[in-house]
């Protein structure tokens, strides 16, 4: 390796981060996505020491002793625990740079929900600066997703993006490098998991954890009837007997469990459509609605929204990474970044 390459590896390490409620993704300029881990930290209450972060921490959910806590520092797309969020972000940044000392601290672009307050934006920025960033740019997640999906955001044409994350569903109509209208609800993937937990508790007296509920959602969850019925075996604790129990549920039951959450998301899309200027509405009829975020992977959600709105609906190629890829593209286009970044 030449001296130039050695310096280049330390100087040019700009990062794009999708700091999500459920998952954190980190993109490094020139390398692509290098971190894709759950936004979870395991901390020892007695010592204050971080025991695990990311995937390893998720595997510990519901299995830790009383002196060890599993913490989600992000809630509804914003920082709920400032200190733990800082430790998590610092861990991911160090991991991204192979824990090397570098001469110039990284420029960081972070995707954030549209509905957060100025105080919440400042908290995100402060966490990144404490984690050794030189500059921090905040970009609304639907805008970042639009860039990641290669939508013509600079043109005088309407583009509707629905970003369904872990804590929030953000809906934005974008034109001429700006958000013309946005609507955000704090109902998304985590609410789906909670709905499944409550449904199984009420109907079967079965208590399951977050990880089990998430697996049910991924494997047989749907927003619209499936072409081929699915069933799944679920293990949990019988609330009456207090002993382990196994049941079998089908996709129709889980669809019923998810109905309130799905209806809330569809209703939010309707509200956004009703408040979109008429000229841009005509563009949306032509171009359709773009779904992104982990929640967009719910089976047949695009069909449900299409059925309710009578508009074309498309899911991006990789909904989980669209936001961070868009933020990563902005690292190569600082003029665009400065136009659309939030203060």
PDB file of N, CA and C in Angstrom, residues 238-341:
ATOM      1  N   UNK A 238     -48.090 -20.233  28.255  1.00  0.00           N
ATOM      2  CA  UNK A 238     -49.523 -20.215  28.524  1.00  0.00           C
ATOM      3  C   UNK A 238     -49.773 -19.361  29.771  1.00  0.00           C
ATOM      4  N   UNK A 239     -50.586 -18.307  29.620  1.00  0.00           N
ATOM      5  CA  UNK A 239     -50.816 -17.383  30.731  1.00  0.00           C
ATOM      6  C   UNK A 239     -51.663 -17.992  31.848  1.00  0.00           C
ATOM      7  N   UNK A 240     -52.465 -18.994  31.525  1.00  0.00           N
ATOM      8  CA  UNK A 240     -53.297 -19.629  32.557  1.00  0.00           C
ATOM      9  C   UNK A 240     -52.538 -20.706  33.317  1.00  0.00           C
ATOM     10  N   UNK A 241     -51.817 -21.537  32.575  1.00  0.00           N
ATOM     11  CA  UNK A 241     -51.107 -22.659  33.195  1.00  0.00           C
ATOM     12  C   UNK A 241     -49.688 -22.297  33.629  1.00  0.00           C
ATOM     13  N   UNK A 242     -49.123 -21.251  32.996  1.00  0.00           N
ATOM     14  CA  UNK A 242     -47.766 -20.841  33.331  1.00  0.00           C
ATOM     15  C   UNK A 242     -46.690 -21.749  32.779  1.00  0.00           C
ATOM     16  N   UNK A 243     -47.048 -22.587  31.804  1.00  0.00           N
ATOM     17  CA  UNK A 243     -46.078 -23.523  31.226  1.00  0.00           C
ATOM     18  C   UNK A 243     -45.916 -23.229  29.725  1.00  0.00           C
ATOM     19  N   UNK A 244     -44.796 -23.695  29.124  1.00  0.00           N
ATOM     20  CA  UNK A 244     -44.607 -23.485  27.675  1.00  0.00           C
ATOM     21  C   UNK A 244     -45.732 -24.125  26.871  1.00  0.00           C
ATOM     22  N   UNK A 245     -46.066 -23.476  25.760  1.00  0.00           N
ATOM     23  CA  UNK A 245     -47.187 -23.939  24.942  1.00  0.00           C
ATOM     24  C   UNK A 245     -46.886 -23.654  23.467  1.00  0.00           C
ATOM     25  N   UNK A 246     -47.376 -24.508  22.592  1.00  0.00           N
ATOM     26  CA  UNK A 246     -47.191 -24.326  21.150  1.00  0.00           C
ATOM     27  C   UNK A 246     -48.557 -24.293  20.467  1.00  0.00           C
ATOM     28  N   UNK A 247     -48.751 -23.315  19.583  1.00  0.00           N
ATOM     29  CA  UNK A 247     -49.996 -23.234  18.808  1.00  0.00           C
ATOM     30  C   UNK A 247     -49.649 -23.080  17.335  1.00  0.00           C
ATOM     31  N   UNK A 248     -50.641 -23.266  16.489  1.00  0.00           N
ATOM     32  CA  UNK A 248     -50.472 -23.035  15.047  1.00  0.00           C
ATOM     33  C   UNK A 248     -51.468 -21.969  14.626  1.00  0.00           C
ATOM     34  N   UNK A 249     -50.983 -20.922  13.964  1.00  0.00           N
ATOM     35  CA  UNK A 249     -51.861 -19.850  13.473  1.00  0.00           C
ATOM     36  C   UNK A 249     -51.709 -19.738  11.957  1.00  0.00           C
ATOM     37  N   UNK A 250     -52.711 -19.119  11.311  1.00  0.00           N
ATOM     38  CA  UNK A 250     -52.629 -18.940   9.861  1.00  0.00           C
ATOM     39  C   UNK A 250     -52.532 -17.454   9.507  1.00  0.00           C
ATOM     40  N   UNK A 251     -52.303 -17.190   8.226  1.00  0.00           N
ATOM     41  CA  UNK A 251     -52.087 -15.809   7.781  1.00  0.00           C
ATOM     42  C   UNK A 251     -53.316 -14.930   7.987  1.00  0.00           C
ATOM     43  N   UNK A 252     -54.515 -15.534   7.911  1.00  0.00           N
ATOM     44  CA  UNK A 252     -55.735 -14.742   8.080  1.00  0.00           C
ATOM     45  C   UNK A 252     -55.826 -14.172   9.499  1.00  0.00           C
ATOM     46  N   UNK A 253     -55.425 -14.963  10.479  1.00  0.00           N
ATOM     47  CA  UNK A 253     -55.453 -14.500  11.872  1.00  0.00           C
ATOM     48  C   UNK A 253     -54.469 -13.351  12.082  1.00  0.00           C
ATOM     49  N   UNK A 254     -53.276 -13.488  11.534  1.00  0.00           N
ATOM     50  CA  UNK A 254     -52.265 -12.440  11.713  1.00  0.00           C
ATOM     51  C   UNK A 254     -52.664 -11.177  10.937  1.00  0.00           C
ATOM     52  N   UNK A 255     -53.333 -11.374   9.798  1.00  0.00           N
ATOM     53  CA  UNK A 255     -53.851 -10.212   9.050  1.00  0.00           C
ATOM     54  C   UNK A 255     -54.877  -9.457   9.904  1.00  0.00           C
ATOM     55  N   UNK A 256     -55.702 -10.210  10.615  1.00  0.00           N
ATOM     56  CA  UNK A 256     -56.681  -9.609  11.530  1.00  0.00           C
ATOM     57  C   UNK A 256     -55.968  -8.860  12.652  1.00  0.00           C
ATOM     58  N   UNK A 257     -54.879  -9.435  13.171  1.00  0.00           N
ATOM     59  CA  UNK A 257     -54.114  -8.792  14.238  1.00  0.00           C
ATOM     60  C   UNK A 257     -53.499  -7.468  13.773  1.00  0.00           C
ATOM     61  N   UNK A 258     -53.101  -7.427  12.505  1.00  0.00           N
ATOM     62  CA  UNK A 258     -52.412  -6.252  11.966  1.00  0.00           C
ATOM     63  C   UNK A 258     -53.353  -5.203  11.379  1.00  0.00           C
ATOM     64  N   UNK A 259     -54.641  -5.491  11.344  1.00  0.00           N
ATOM     65  CA  UNK A 259     -55.591  -4.634  10.622  1.00  0.00           C
ATOM     66  C   UNK A 259     -55.564  -3.180  11.084  1.00  0.00           C
ATOM     67  N   UNK A 260     -55.565  -2.936  12.380  1.00  0.00           N
ATOM     68  CA  UNK A 260     -55.599  -1.551  12.864  1.00  0.00           C
ATOM     69  C   UNK A 260     -54.370  -0.767  12.426  1.00  0.00           C
ATOM     70  N   UNK A 261     -53.200  -1.401  12.493  1.00  0.00           N
ATOM     71  CA  UNK A 261     -51.958  -0.727  12.097  1.00  0.00           C
ATOM     72  C   UNK A 261     -51.943  -0.459  10.597  1.00  0.00           C
ATOM     73  N   UNK A 262     -52.312  -1.476   9.813  1.00  0.00           N
ATOM     74  CA  UNK A 262     -52.335  -1.313   8.358  1.00  0.00           C
ATOM     75  C   UNK A 262     -53.337  -0.233   7.949  1.00  0.00           C
ATOM     76  N   UNK A 263     -54.490  -0.224   8.593  1.00  0.00           N
ATOM     77  CA  UNK A 263     -55.510   0.786   8.293  1.00  0.00           C
ATOM     78  C   UNK A 263     -55.000   2.194   8.595  1.00  0.00           C
ATOM     79  N   UNK A 264     -54.238   2.333   9.695  1.00  0.00           N
ATOM     80  CA  UNK A 264     -53.678   3.638  10.048  1.00  0.00           C
ATOM     81  C   UNK A 264     -52.693   4.121   8.986  1.00  0.00           C
ATOM     82  N   UNK A 265     -51.883   3.205   8.460  1.00  0.00           N
ATOM     83  CA  UNK A 265     -50.916   3.567   7.417  1.00  0.00           C
ATOM     84  C   UNK A 265     -51.637   3.954   6.132  1.00  0.00           C
ATOM     85  N   UNK A 266     -52.638   3.162   5.749  1.00  0.00           N
ATOM     86  CA  UNK A 266     -53.406   3.460   4.534  1.00  0.00           C
ATOM     87  C   UNK A 266     -54.129   4.800   4.676  1.00  0.00           C
ATOM     88  N   UNK A 267     -54.685   5.058   5.848  1.00  0.00           N
ATOM     89  CA  UNK A 267     -55.389   6.320   6.090  1.00  0.00           C
ATOM     90  C   UNK A 267     -54.429   7.509   6.007  1.00  0.00           C
ATOM     91  N   UNK A 268     -53.198   7.326   6.489  1.00  0.00           N
ATOM     92  CA  UNK A 268     -52.191   8.392   6.407  1.00  0.00           C
ATOM     93  C   UNK A 268     -51.849   8.697   4.947  1.00  0.00           C
ATOM     94  N   UNK A 269     -51.790   7.661   4.117  1.00  0.00           N
ATOM     95  CA  UNK A 269     -51.550   7.866   2.681  1.00  0.00           C
ATOM     96  C   UNK A 269     -52.709   8.640   2.059  1.00  0.00           C
ATOM     97  N   UNK A 270     -53.923   8.291   2.449  1.00  0.00           N
ATOM     98  CA  UNK A 270     -55.111   8.996   1.938  1.00  0.00           C
ATOM     99  C   UNK A 270     -55.066  10.484   2.306  1.00  0.00           C
ATOM    100  N   UNK A 271     -54.710  10.781   3.567  1.00  0.00           N
ATOM    101  CA  UNK A 271     -54.631  12.168   4.022  1.00  0.00           C
ATOM    102  C   UNK A 271     -53.608  12.941   3.188  1.00  0.00           C
ATOM    103  N   UNK A 272     -52.450  12.299   2.940  1.00  0.00           N
ATOM    104  CA  UNK A 272     -51.409  12.954   2.138  1.00  0.00           C
ATOM    105  C   UNK A 272     -51.904  13.228   0.718  1.00  0.00           C
ATOM    106  N   UNK A 273     -52.629  12.279   0.149  1.00  0.00           N
ATOM    107  CA  UNK A 273     -53.154  12.460  -1.206  1.00  0.00           C
ATOM    108  C   UNK A 273     -54.186  13.589  -1.257  1.00  0.00           C
ATOM    109  N   UNK A 274     -55.008  13.666  -0.221  1.00  0.00           N
ATOM    110  CA  UNK A 274     -56.043  14.703  -0.187  1.00  0.00           C
ATOM    111  C   UNK A 274     -55.448  16.106  -0.081  1.00  0.00           C
ATOM    112  N   UNK A 275     -54.279  16.216   0.551  1.00  0.00           N
ATOM    113  CA  UNK A 275     -53.693  17.530   0.783  1.00  0.00           C
ATOM    114  C   UNK A 275     -52.596  17.896  -0.227  1.00  0.00           C
ATOM    115  N   UNK A 276     -52.377  17.031  -1.181  1.00  0.00           N
ATOM    116  CA  UNK A 276     -51.380  17.308  -2.213  1.00  0.00           C
ATOM    117  C   UNK A 276     -51.951  18.280  -3.251  1.00  0.00           C
ATOM    118  N   UNK A 277     -51.194  19.306  -3.659  1.00  0.00           N
ATOM    119  CA  UNK A 277     -51.669  20.229  -4.694  1.00  0.00           C
ATOM    120  C   UNK A 277     -52.095  19.478  -5.957  1.00  0.00           C
ATOM    121  N   UNK A 278     -53.175  19.940  -6.623  1.00  0.00           N
ATOM    122  CA  UNK A 278     -53.741  19.205  -7.763  1.00  0.00           C
ATOM    123  C   UNK A 278     -52.764  18.907  -8.896  1.00  0.00           C
ATOM    124  N   UNK A 279     -51.869  19.849  -9.201  1.00  0.00           N
ATOM    125  CA  UNK A 279     -50.923  19.613 -10.295  1.00  0.00           C
ATOM    126  C   UNK A 279     -49.987  18.446  -9.973  1.00  0.00           C
ATOM    127  N   UNK A 280     -49.585  18.367  -8.700  1.00  0.00           N
ATOM    128  CA  UNK A 280     -48.701  17.266  -8.296  1.00  0.00           C
ATOM    129  C   UNK A 280     -49.482  15.960  -8.176  1.00  0.00           C
ATOM    130  N   UNK A 281     -50.769  16.051  -7.846  1.00  0.00           N
ATOM    131  CA  UNK A 281     -51.617  14.849  -7.790  1.00  0.00           C
ATOM    132  C   UNK A 281     -51.658  14.164  -9.149  1.00  0.00           C
ATOM    133  N   UNK A 282     -51.709  14.974 -10.196  1.00  0.00           N
ATOM    134  CA  UNK A 282     -51.730  14.413 -11.558  1.00  0.00           C
ATOM    135  C   UNK A 282     -50.450  13.637 -11.841  1.00  0.00           C
ATOM    136  N   UNK A 283     -49.305  14.151 -11.340  1.00  0.00           N
ATOM    137  CA  UNK A 283     -48.028  13.439 -11.524  1.00  0.00           C
ATOM    138  C   UNK A 283     -48.023  12.111 -10.774  1.00  0.00           C
ATOM    139  N   UNK A 284     -48.614  12.119  -9.565  1.00  0.00           N
ATOM    140  CA  UNK A 284     -48.639  10.886  -8.757  1.00  0.00           C
ATOM    141  C   UNK A 284     -49.492   9.824  -9.442  1.00  0.00           C
ATOM    142  N   UNK A 285     -50.562  10.252 -10.116  1.00  0.00           N
ATOM    143  CA  UNK A 285     -51.387   9.297 -10.874  1.00  0.00           C
ATOM    144  C   UNK A 285     -50.535   8.617 -11.938  1.00  0.00           C
ATOM    145  N   UNK A 286     -49.636   9.401 -12.565  1.00  0.00           N
ATOM    146  CA  UNK A 286     -48.776   8.849 -13.626  1.00  0.00           C
ATOM    147  C   UNK A 286     -47.629   8.011 -13.073  1.00  0.00           C
ATOM    148  N   UNK A 287     -46.992   8.512 -11.999  1.00  0.00           N
ATOM    149  CA  UNK A 287     -45.774   7.871 -11.503  1.00  0.00           C
ATOM    150  C   UNK A 287     -46.018   6.873 -10.378  1.00  0.00           C
ATOM    151  N   UNK A 288     -47.135   7.024  -9.683  1.00  0.00           N
ATOM    152  CA  UNK A 288     -47.464   6.096  -8.608  1.00  0.00           C
ATOM    153  C   UNK A 288     -46.859   6.486  -7.264  1.00  0.00           C
ATOM    154  N   UNK A 289     -47.062   5.599  -6.293  1.00  0.00           N
ATOM    155  CA  UNK A 289     -46.586   5.788  -4.915  1.00  0.00           C
ATOM    156  C   UNK A 289     -45.432   4.816  -4.686  1.00  0.00           C
ATOM    157  N   UNK A 290     -44.346   5.317  -4.104  1.00  0.00           N
ATOM    158  CA  UNK A 290     -43.166   4.486  -3.850  1.00  0.00           C
ATOM    159  C   UNK A 290     -43.134   4.102  -2.372  1.00  0.00           C
ATOM    160  N   UNK A 291     -43.076   2.795  -2.091  1.00  0.00           N
ATOM    161  CA  UNK A 291     -42.985   2.302  -0.709  1.00  0.00           C
ATOM    162  C   UNK A 291     -41.548   1.901  -0.397  1.00  0.00           C
ATOM    163  N   UNK A 292     -41.086   2.311   0.774  1.00  0.00           N
ATOM    164  CA  UNK A 292     -39.749   1.909   1.208  1.00  0.00           C
ATOM    165  C   UNK A 292     -39.747   1.720   2.720  1.00  0.00           C
ATOM    166  N   UNK A 293     -38.609   1.311   3.276  1.00  0.00           N
ATOM    167  CA  UNK A 293     -38.522   1.010   4.711  1.00  0.00           C
ATOM    168  C   UNK A 293     -38.885  -0.443   4.964  1.00  0.00           C
ATOM    169  N   UNK A 294     -38.472  -0.956   6.124  1.00  0.00           N
ATOM    170  CA  UNK A 294     -38.711  -2.367   6.450  1.00  0.00           C
ATOM    171  C   UNK A 294     -40.177  -2.754   6.430  1.00  0.00           C
ATOM    172  N   UNK A 295     -41.071  -1.828   6.832  1.00  0.00           N
ATOM    173  CA  UNK A 295     -42.503  -2.126   6.839  1.00  0.00           C
ATOM    174  C   UNK A 295     -43.080  -2.374   5.462  1.00  0.00           C
ATOM    175  N   UNK A 296     -42.393  -1.869   4.419  1.00  0.00           N
ATOM    176  CA  UNK A 296     -42.857  -2.074   3.043  1.00  0.00           C
ATOM    177  C   UNK A 296     -42.744  -3.541   2.631  1.00  0.00           C
ATOM    178  N   UNK A 297     -41.990  -4.327   3.412  1.00  0.00           N
ATOM    179  CA  UNK A 297     -41.822  -5.752   3.111  1.00  0.00           C
ATOM    180  C   UNK A 297     -42.999  -6.596   3.588  1.00  0.00           C
ATOM    181  N   UNK A 298     -43.937  -5.988   4.323  1.00  0.00           N
ATOM    182  CA  UNK A 298     -45.128  -6.733   4.735  1.00  0.00           C
ATOM    183  C   UNK A 298     -45.856  -7.220   3.494  1.00  0.00           C
ATOM    184  N   UNK A 299     -46.124  -8.498   3.433  1.00  0.00           N
ATOM    185  CA  UNK A 299     -46.704  -9.091   2.228  1.00  0.00           C
ATOM    186  C   UNK A 299     -47.997  -8.382   1.804  1.00  0.00           C
ATOM    187  N   UNK A 300     -48.059  -8.050   0.526  1.00  0.00           N
ATOM    188  CA  UNK A 300     -49.252  -7.478  -0.119  1.00  0.00           C
ATOM    189  C   UNK A 300     -49.673  -6.113   0.420  1.00  0.00           C
ATOM    190  N   UNK A 301     -48.770  -5.418   1.106  1.00  0.00           N
ATOM    191  CA  UNK A 301     -49.104  -4.059   1.533  1.00  0.00           C
ATOM    192  C   UNK A 301     -49.297  -3.160   0.318  1.00  0.00           C
ATOM    193  N   UNK A 302     -48.465  -3.362  -0.705  1.00  0.00           N
ATOM    194  CA  UNK A 302     -48.620  -2.564  -1.932  1.00  0.00           C
ATOM    195  C   UNK A 302     -49.983  -2.822  -2.585  1.00  0.00           C
ATOM    196  N   UNK A 303     -50.435  -4.079  -2.551  1.00  0.00           N
ATOM    197  CA  UNK A 303     -51.756  -4.401  -3.126  1.00  0.00           C
ATOM    198  C   UNK A 303     -52.873  -3.723  -2.341  1.00  0.00           C
ATOM    199  N   UNK A 304     -52.733  -3.706  -1.013  1.00  0.00           N
ATOM    200  CA  UNK A 304     -53.757  -3.094  -0.158  1.00  0.00           C
ATOM    201  C   UNK A 304     -53.867  -1.590  -0.448  1.00  0.00           C
ATOM    202  N   UNK A 305     -52.727  -0.912  -0.527  1.00  0.00           N
ATOM    203  CA  UNK A 305     -52.745   0.532  -0.800  1.00  0.00           C
ATOM    204  C   UNK A 305     -53.257   0.799  -2.213  1.00  0.00           C
ATOM    205  N   UNK A 306     -52.880  -0.069  -3.148  1.00  0.00           N
ATOM    206  CA  UNK A 306     -53.365   0.076  -4.538  1.00  0.00           C
ATOM    207  C   UNK A 306     -54.878  -0.071  -4.588  1.00  0.00           C
ATOM    208  N   UNK A 307     -55.389  -1.041  -3.835  1.00  0.00           N
ATOM    209  CA  UNK A 307     -56.833  -1.299  -3.803  1.00  0.00           C
ATOM    210  C   UNK A 307     -57.590  -0.101  -3.200  1.00  0.00           C
ATOM    211  N   UNK A 308     -57.011   0.517  -2.165  1.00  0.00           N
ATOM    212  CA  UNK A 308     -57.684   1.600  -1.449  1.00  0.00           C
ATOM    213  C   UNK A 308     -57.581   2.946  -2.172  1.00  0.00           C
ATOM    214  N   UNK A 309     -56.491   3.155  -2.907  1.00  0.00           N
ATOM    215  CA  UNK A 309     -56.274   4.469  -3.534  1.00  0.00           C
ATOM    216  C   UNK A 309     -56.482   4.480  -5.043  1.00  0.00           C
ATOM    217  N   UNK A 310     -56.514   3.292  -5.644  1.00  0.00           N
ATOM    218  CA  UNK A 310     -56.628   3.170  -7.102  1.00  0.00           C
ATOM    219  C   UNK A 310     -55.454   3.827  -7.835  1.00  0.00           C
ATOM    220  N   UNK A 311     -54.281   3.816  -7.179  1.00  0.00           N
ATOM    221  CA  UNK A 311     -53.064   4.362  -7.780  1.00  0.00           C
ATOM    222  C   UNK A 311     -52.029   3.253  -7.967  1.00  0.00           C
ATOM    223  N   UNK A 312     -51.102   3.432  -8.919  1.00  0.00           N
ATOM    224  CA  UNK A 312     -49.999   2.465  -9.016  1.00  0.00           C
ATOM    225  C   UNK A 312     -49.144   2.563  -7.749  1.00  0.00           C
ATOM    226  N   UNK A 313     -48.739   1.429  -7.200  1.00  0.00           N
ATOM    227  CA  UNK A 313     -47.909   1.409  -5.990  1.00  0.00           C
ATOM    228  C   UNK A 313     -46.729   0.475  -6.244  1.00  0.00           C
ATOM    229  N   UNK A 314     -45.525   0.958  -5.927  1.00  0.00           N
ATOM    230  CA  UNK A 314     -44.312   0.185  -6.175  1.00  0.00           C
ATOM    231  C   UNK A 314     -43.467   0.100  -4.909  1.00  0.00           C
ATOM    232  N   UNK A 315     -42.837  -1.048  -4.696  1.00  0.00           N
ATOM    233  CA  UNK A 315     -41.900  -1.219  -3.589  1.00  0.00           C
ATOM    234  C   UNK A 315     -40.492  -1.118  -4.163  1.00  0.00           C
ATOM    235  N   UNK A 316     -39.610  -0.353  -3.505  1.00  0.00           N
ATOM    236  CA  UNK A 316     -38.240  -0.214  -4.006  1.00  0.00           C
ATOM    237  C   UNK A 316     -37.531  -1.571  -3.979  1.00  0.00           C
ATOM    238  N   UNK A 317     -36.435  -1.665  -4.741  1.00  0.00           N
ATOM    239  CA  UNK A 317     -35.736  -2.943  -4.896  1.00  0.00           C
ATOM    240  C   UNK A 317     -35.294  -3.538  -3.557  1.00  0.00           C
ATOM    241  N   UNK A 318     -34.765  -2.700  -2.682  1.00  0.00           N
ATOM    242  CA  UNK A 318     -34.346  -3.168  -1.353  1.00  0.00           C
ATOM    243  C   UNK A 318     -34.807  -2.132  -0.328  1.00  0.00           C
ATOM    244  N   UNK A 319     -36.058  -2.256   0.138  1.00  0.00           N
ATOM    245  CA  UNK A 319     -36.635  -1.217   1.006  1.00  0.00           C
ATOM    246  C   UNK A 319     -35.827  -0.910   2.263  1.00  0.00           C
ATOM    247  N   UNK A 320     -35.136  -1.911   2.806  1.00  0.00           N
ATOM    248  CA  UNK A 320     -34.384  -1.700   4.048  1.00  0.00           C
ATOM    249  C   UNK A 320     -33.194  -0.763   3.870  1.00  0.00           C
ATOM    250  N   UNK A 321     -32.649  -0.699   2.658  1.00  0.00           N
ATOM    251  CA  UNK A 321     -31.414   0.072   2.449  1.00  0.00           C
ATOM    252  C   UNK A 321     -31.616   1.337   1.619  1.00  0.00           C
ATOM    253  N   UNK A 322     -32.814   1.607   1.145  1.00  0.00           N
ATOM    254  CA  UNK A 322     -33.035   2.732   0.234  1.00  0.00           C
ATOM    255  C   UNK A 322     -32.640   4.069   0.861  1.00  0.00           C
ATOM    256  N   UNK A 323     -32.993   4.287   2.127  1.00  0.00           N
ATOM    257  CA  UNK A 323     -32.685   5.566   2.796  1.00  0.00           C
ATOM    258  C   UNK A 323     -31.182   5.774   2.915  1.00  0.00           C
ATOM    259  N   UNK A 324     -30.461   4.762   3.399  1.00  0.00           N
ATOM    260  CA  UNK A 324     -29.019   4.943   3.595  1.00  0.00           C
ATOM    261  C   UNK A 324     -28.287   5.041   2.261  1.00  0.00           C
ATOM    262  N   UNK A 325     -28.770   4.338   1.225  1.00  0.00           N
ATOM    263  CA  UNK A 325     -28.151   4.456  -0.097  1.00  0.00           C
ATOM    264  C   UNK A 325     -28.345   5.860  -0.662  1.00  0.00           C
ATOM    265  N   UNK A 326     -29.539   6.438  -0.417  1.00  0.00           N
ATOM    266  CA  UNK A 326     -29.788   7.806  -0.862  1.00  0.00           C
ATOM    267  C   UNK A 326     -28.880   8.791  -0.146  1.00  0.00           C
ATOM    268  N   UNK A 327     -28.733   8.610   1.174  1.00  0.00           N
ATOM    269  CA  UNK A 327     -27.838   9.481   1.941  1.00  0.00           C
ATOM    270  C   UNK A 327     -26.399   9.316   1.461  1.00  0.00           C
ATOM    271  N   UNK A 328     -26.037   8.083   1.094  1.00  0.00           N
ATOM    272  CA  UNK A 328     -24.695   7.820   0.573  1.00  0.00           C
ATOM    273  C   UNK A 328     -24.439   8.522  -0.753  1.00  0.00           C
ATOM    274  N   UNK A 329     -25.462   8.554  -1.614  1.00  0.00           N
ATOM    275  CA  UNK A 329     -25.307   9.252  -2.903  1.00  0.00           C
ATOM    276  C   UNK A 329     -25.070  10.746  -2.693  1.00  0.00           C
ATOM    277  N   UNK A 330     -25.648  11.285  -1.624  1.00  0.00           N
ATOM    278  CA  UNK A 330     -25.481  12.728  -1.369  1.00  0.00           C
ATOM    279  C   UNK A 330     -24.057  13.076  -0.969  1.00  0.00           C
ATOM    280  N   UNK A 331     -23.311  12.105  -0.472  1.00  0.00           N
ATOM    281  CA  UNK A 331     -21.911  12.360  -0.139  1.00  0.00           C
ATOM    282  C   UNK A 331     -21.108  12.723  -1.387  1.00  0.00           C
ATOM    283  N   UNK A 332     -21.590  12.274  -2.552  1.00  0.00           N
ATOM    284  CA  UNK A 332     -20.928  12.595  -3.822  1.00  0.00           C
ATOM    285  C   UNK A 332     -21.515  13.828  -4.490  1.00  0.00           C
ATOM    286  N   UNK A 333     -22.544  14.406  -3.882  1.00  0.00           N
ATOM    287  CA  UNK A 333     -23.198  15.576  -4.477  1.00  0.00           C
ATOM    288  C   UNK A 333     -23.479  16.594  -3.372  1.00  0.00           C
ATOM    289  N   UNK A 334     -22.428  17.293  -2.959  1.00  0.00           N
ATOM    290  CA  UNK A 334     -22.559  18.219  -1.833  1.00  0.00           C
ATOM    291  C   UNK A 334     -23.478  19.390  -2.137  1.00  0.00           C
ATOM    292  N   UNK A 335     -23.565  19.788  -3.427  1.00  0.00           N
ATOM    293  CA  UNK A 335     -24.481  20.876  -3.795  1.00  0.00           C
ATOM    294  C   UNK A 335     -25.920  20.484  -3.487  1.00  0.00           C
ATOM    295  N   UNK A 336     -26.296  19.248  -3.880  1.00  0.00           N
ATOM    296  CA  UNK A 336     -27.642  18.748  -3.600  1.00  0.00           C
ATOM    297  C   UNK A 336     -27.845  18.611  -2.097  1.00  0.00           C
ATOM    298  N   UNK A 337     -26.828  18.073  -1.417  1.00  0.00           N
ATOM    299  CA  UNK A 337     -26.936  17.864   0.031  1.00  0.00           C
ATOM    300  C   UNK A 337     -27.214  19.179   0.760  1.00  0.00           C
ATOM    301  N   UNK A 338     -26.493  20.231   0.385  1.00  0.00           N
ATOM    302  CA  UNK A 338     -26.670  21.521   1.064  1.00  0.00           C
ATOM    303  C   UNK A 338     -28.041  22.147   0.763  1.00  0.00           C
ATOM    304  N   UNK A 339     -28.612  21.788  -0.392  1.00  0.00           N
ATOM    305  CA  UNK A 339     -29.936  22.307  -0.736  1.00  0.00           C
ATOM    306  C   UNK A 339     -31.032  21.663   0.104  1.00  0.00           C
ATOM    307  N   UNK A 340     -30.880  20.351   0.367  1.00  0.00           N
ATOM    308  CA  UNK A 340     -31.993  19.644   0.993  1.00  0.00           C
ATOM    309  C   UNK A 340     -31.768  19.329   2.472  1.00  0.00           C
ATOM    310  N   UNK A 341     -30.558  19.556   2.989  1.00  0.00           N
ATOM    311  CA  UNK A 341     -30.282  19.253   4.400  1.00  0.00           C
ATOM    312  C   UNK A 341     -31.078  20.205   5.303  1.00  0.00           C
TER     313      UNK A 341
END
